[in-house]
Amino acid sequence: MKITEVKTQWVRIPLERPVGFSIKTLKYREYLLVRVRSDEGIEGVGFCLQDTSARPAKAVVDELLAPMLIGEDPRDIAKLWDKMYFQTVRAGRRGNVLVAISAIDIALWDHQAKLAGMPLHKLLGSYRDEVPCYASGGYYYEGKEVYSKLEEEIQGYMDQGYKAVKIKVGRLSAKEEEKRVELTRNLIGPDVKLMIDANQSYLDVNECLELCRRIERYDIMFFEEPLPMDMIEGFNRLSKQTSIPLATGEVGATRWEFQELIRHGALNYLQPDATQCGGVSEFMKISVLAGAQGVTITPHYFWDIHVHLACASREVAFVEKFVGTDVTNFDHIMKNPYQLSSQGTLVAPKIAGLGIEWNEEAIQKYLMEENIVSEQINVAN
């Protein structure tokens, strides 16, 4: 069996209105789609998100990685991961290179599961068929009153049956953020879990501690990205001075970086993103490392892939889920977006592969430039 084609598509989907978190305001989302086709006629699909531009990651696939894959056996996923990673280490072990590798790795696993005729989580060795998820939101909207919009949003999550919610912090003063946290806790009651996310906005541990001390009494499940992920000693200092469990990892790269995060012992939760950390292959390795040290996994974003990985990993406690398309609009290019169950969980698809069906007409609508296809029509058997 041989890989005959690697196709990339770069799409930009405008948001319905600008939406902000602690360090920036977004007006659109960009996604890179990767399709890997074999001479068996099977197409595996992968993808990733870029908040700025997906062009660099697309160039990495088109110019560096796709030529390595043509003619290779798509079932040799571990071999191909090593080939892509170690032959591009001078180009970058993080960022766009690893994002591109991640998208391809996801596509190869989708191909593998389709070839096997089973859902991806079953192929990986299923631990369960559904996983709890939390409603991710609490962003800052331009021209909207900070507290009334948040109140309306949180009440909507409660009406839909969510058992856990996460809101943004870090853009306003500590006093104002405390008011938002208090409002949320009062709305959800004592039994619904509450997380907060600063998107690495605090560069000073003492400034972050001011917020922590104000909100510790609101029973925070975890504080996500209070500091830049590279500030490991900062996490150590913060963890010794607050009772709020700490989390990070959405921009983390590979098992080796996560191993260092675990080794320092400051984190209760790790948040790898399969579209950023190295794909399905690396995510599963990171889960094993975390499980060996009693660290909980709560994946970042893209429940479309993480529902499978969570169902195959005992270490995953929750999957992140966005409601509607105000903040993330990947659903606009899917025929079958995933829906929350009545129990506040996501149920893994029962069809082969990831279970993703693209809306090809929508993709063409948002396509940024001419498709590039790396292919080999006559591949020797």
mmCIF file with all atom_site columns, N, CA and C in Angstrom, residues 147 169-181 202 207-215:
data_model
loop_
_atom_site.group_PDB
_atom_site.id
_atom_site.type_symbol
_atom_site.label_atom_id
_atom_site.label_alt_id
_atom_site.label_comp_id
_atom_site.label_asym_id
_atom_site.label_entity_id
_atom_site.label_seq_id
_atom_site.pdbx_PDB_ins_code
_atom_site.Cartn_x
_atom_site.Cartn_y
_atom_site.Cartn_z
_atom_site.occupancy
_atom_site.B_iso_or_equiv
_atom_site.pdbx_formal_charge
_atom_site.auth_seq_id
_atom_site.auth_comp_id
_atom_site.auth_asym_id
_atom_site.auth_atom_id
_atom_site.pdbx_PDB_model_num
ATOM 1  N N  . TYR A 1 147 ? -20.642 42.134 32.071 1.00 0.00 ? 147 TYR A N  1
ATOM 2  C CA . TYR A 1 147 ? -21.294 41.200 32.985 1.00 0.00 ? 147 TYR A CA 1
ATOM 3  C C  . TYR A 1 147 ? -22.615 40.644 32.441 1.00 0.00 ? 147 TYR A C  1
ATOM 4  N N  . VAL A 1 169 ? -10.171 35.012 31.931 1.00 0.00 ? 169 VAL A N  1
ATOM 5  C CA . VAL A 1 169 ? -9.759  36.050 32.877 1.00 0.00 ? 169 VAL A CA 1
ATOM 6  C C  . VAL A 1 169 ? -8.460  36.662 32.337 1.00 0.00 ? 169 VAL A C  1
ATOM 7  N N  . GLY A 1 170 ? -8.032  37.762 32.963 1.00 0.00 ? 170 GLY A N  1
ATOM 8  C CA . GLY A 1 170 ? -6.724  38.321 32.620 1.00 0.00 ? 170 GLY A CA 1
ATOM 9  C C  . GLY A 1 170 ? -6.739  39.592 31.799 1.00 0.00 ? 170 GLY A C  1
ATOM 10 N N  . ARG A 1 171 ? -7.914  39.993 31.306 1.00 0.00 ? 171 ARG A N  1
ATOM 11 C CA . ARG A 1 171 ? -7.987  41.206 30.494 1.00 0.00 ? 171 ARG A CA 1
ATOM 12 C C  . ARG A 1 171 ? -8.318  42.436 31.348 1.00 0.00 ? 171 ARG A C  1
ATOM 13 N N  . LEU A 1 172 ? -9.042  42.226 32.435 1.00 0.00 ? 172 LEU A N  1
ATOM 14 C CA . LEU A 1 172 ? -9.499  43.311 33.288 1.00 0.00 ? 172 LEU A CA 1
ATOM 15 C C  . LEU A 1 172 ? -8.693  43.327 34.586 1.00 0.00 ? 172 LEU A C  1
ATOM 16 N N  . SER A 1 173 ? -9.025  44.248 35.456 1.00 0.00 ? 173 SER A N  1
ATOM 17 C CA . SER A 1 173 ? -8.347  44.301 36.752 1.00 0.00 ? 173 SER A CA 1
ATOM 18 C C  . SER A 1 173 ? -8.733  43.081 37.584 1.00 0.00 ? 173 SER A C  1
ATOM 19 N N  . ALA A 1 174 ? -7.932  42.795 38.605 1.00 0.00 ? 174 ALA A N  1
ATOM 20 C CA . ALA A 1 174 ? -8.216  41.650 39.477 1.00 0.00 ? 174 ALA A CA 1
ATOM 21 C C  . ALA A 1 174 ? -9.595  41.798 40.128 1.00 0.00 ? 174 ALA A C  1
ATOM 22 N N  . LYS A 1 175 ? -9.941  43.007 40.512 1.00 0.00 ? 175 LYS A N  1
ATOM 23 C CA . LYS A 1 175 ? -11.243 43.245 41.133 1.00 0.00 ? 175 LYS A CA 1
ATOM 24 C C  . LYS A 1 175 ? -12.381 42.960 40.166 1.00 0.00 ? 175 LYS A C  1
ATOM 25 N N  . GLU A 1 176 ? -12.239 43.415 38.917 1.00 0.00 ? 176 GLU A N  1
ATOM 26 C CA . GLU A 1 176 ? -13.280 43.183 37.909 1.00 0.00 ? 176 GLU A CA 1
ATOM 27 C C  . GLU A 1 176 ? -13.381 41.712 37.545 1.00 0.00 ? 176 GLU A C  1
ATOM 28 N N  . GLU A 1 177 ? -12.232 41.035 37.480 1.00 0.00 ? 177 GLU A N  1
ATOM 29 C CA . GLU A 1 177 ? -12.249 39.605 37.152 1.00 0.00 ? 177 GLU A CA 1
ATOM 30 C C  . GLU A 1 177 ? -12.874 38.809 38.295 1.00 0.00 ? 177 GLU A C  1
ATOM 31 N N  . GLU A 1 178 ? -12.639 39.224 39.517 1.00 0.00 ? 178 GLU A N  1
ATOM 32 C CA . GLU A 1 178 ? -13.282 38.554 40.649 1.00 0.00 ? 178 GLU A CA 1
ATOM 33 C C  . GLU A 1 178 ? -14.803 38.653 40.536 1.00 0.00 ? 178 GLU A C  1
ATOM 34 N N  . LYS A 1 179 ? -15.280 39.793 40.104 1.00 0.00 ? 179 LYS A N  1
ATOM 35 C CA . LYS A 1 179 ? -16.729 39.966 39.954 1.00 0.00 ? 179 LYS A CA 1
ATOM 36 C C  . LYS A 1 179 ? -17.280 39.018 38.895 1.00 0.00 ? 179 LYS A C  1
ATOM 37 N N  . ARG A 1 180 ? -16.536 38.791 37.801 1.00 0.00 ? 180 ARG A N  1
ATOM 38 C CA . ARG A 1 180 ? -16.979 37.870 36.752 1.00 0.00 ? 180 ARG A CA 1
ATOM 39 C C  . ARG A 1 180 ? -16.984 36.432 37.263 1.00 0.00 ? 180 ARG A C  1
ATOM 40 N N  . VAL A 1 181 ? -15.953 36.069 38.028 1.00 0.00 ? 181 VAL A N  1
ATOM 41 C CA . VAL A 1 181 ? -15.882 34.717 38.592 1.00 0.00 ? 181 VAL A CA 1
ATOM 42 C C  . VAL A 1 181 ? -17.012 34.504 39.587 1.00 0.00 ? 181 VAL A C  1
ATOM 43 N N  . TYR A 1 202 ? -0.428  36.729 32.351 1.00 0.00 ? 202 TYR A N  1
ATOM 44 C CA . TYR A 1 202 ? 0.329   37.269 33.478 1.00 0.00 ? 202 TYR A CA 1
ATOM 45 C C  . TYR A 1 202 ? 1.818   36.958 33.320 1.00 0.00 ? 202 TYR A C  1
ATOM 46 N N  . GLU A 1 207 ? 1.507   39.546 40.468 1.00 0.00 ? 207 GLU A N  1
ATOM 47 C CA . GLU A 1 207 ? 0.268   40.083 39.898 1.00 0.00 ? 207 GLU A CA 1
ATOM 48 C C  . GLU A 1 207 ? -0.783  38.985 39.774 1.00 0.00 ? 207 GLU A C  1
ATOM 49 N N  . CYS A 1 208 ? -0.354  37.809 39.338 1.00 0.00 ? 208 CYS A N  1
ATOM 50 C CA . CYS A 1 208 ? -1.273  36.681 39.201 1.00 0.00 ? 208 CYS A CA 1
ATOM 51 C C  . CYS A 1 208 ? -1.791  36.239 40.568 1.00 0.00 ? 208 CYS A C  1
ATOM 52 N N  . LEU A 1 209 ? -0.936  36.306 41.580 1.00 0.00 ? 209 LEU A N  1
ATOM 53 C CA . LEU A 1 209 ? -1.339  35.913 42.926 1.00 0.00 ? 209 LEU A CA 1
ATOM 54 C C  . LEU A 1 209 ? -2.450  36.804 43.470 1.00 0.00 ? 209 LEU A C  1
ATOM 55 N N  . GLU A 1 210 ? -2.455  38.075 43.076 1.00 0.00 ? 210 GLU A N  1
ATOM 56 C CA . GLU A 1 210 ? -3.514  38.971 43.532 1.00 0.00 ? 210 GLU A CA 1
ATOM 57 C C  . GLU A 1 210 ? -4.878  38.445 43.092 1.00 0.00 ? 210 GLU A C  1
ATOM 58 N N  . LEU A 1 211 ? -4.966  38.002 41.835 1.00 0.00 ? 211 LEU A N  1
ATOM 59 C CA . LEU A 1 211 ? -6.224  37.436 41.358 1.00 0.00 ? 211 LEU A CA 1
ATOM 60 C C  . LEU A 1 211 ? -6.520  36.124 42.077 1.00 0.00 ? 211 LEU A C  1
ATOM 61 N N  . CYS A 1 212 ? -5.521  35.255 42.192 1.00 0.00 ? 212 CYS A N  1
ATOM 62 C CA . CYS A 1 212 ? -5.735  33.952 42.832 1.00 0.00 ? 212 CYS A CA 1
ATOM 63 C C  . CYS A 1 212 ? -6.314  34.104 44.236 1.00 0.00 ? 212 CYS A C  1
ATOM 64 N N  . ARG A 1 213 ? -5.764  35.029 45.002 1.00 0.00 ? 213 ARG A N  1
ATOM 65 C CA . ARG A 1 213 ? -6.218  35.195 46.381 1.00 0.00 ? 213 ARG A CA 1
ATOM 66 C C  . ARG A 1 213 ? -7.644  35.729 46.455 1.00 0.00 ? 213 ARG A C  1
ATOM 67 N N  . ARG A 1 214 ? -8.032  36.490 45.449 1.00 0.00 ? 214 ARG A N  1
ATOM 68 C CA . ARG A 1 214 ? -9.391  37.011 45.416 1.00 0.00 ? 214 ARG A CA 1
ATOM 69 C C  . ARG A 1 214 ? -10.421 35.925 45.092 1.00 0.00 ? 214 ARG A C  1
ATOM 70 N N  . ILE A 1 215 ? -10.020 34.919 44.288 1.00 0.00 ? 215 ILE A N  1
ATOM 71 C CA . ILE A 1 215 ? -11.011 33.974 43.765 1.00 0.00 ? 215 ILE A CA 1
ATOM 72 C C  . ILE A 1 215 ? -10.887 32.558 44.324 1.00 0.00 ? 215 ILE A C  1
#
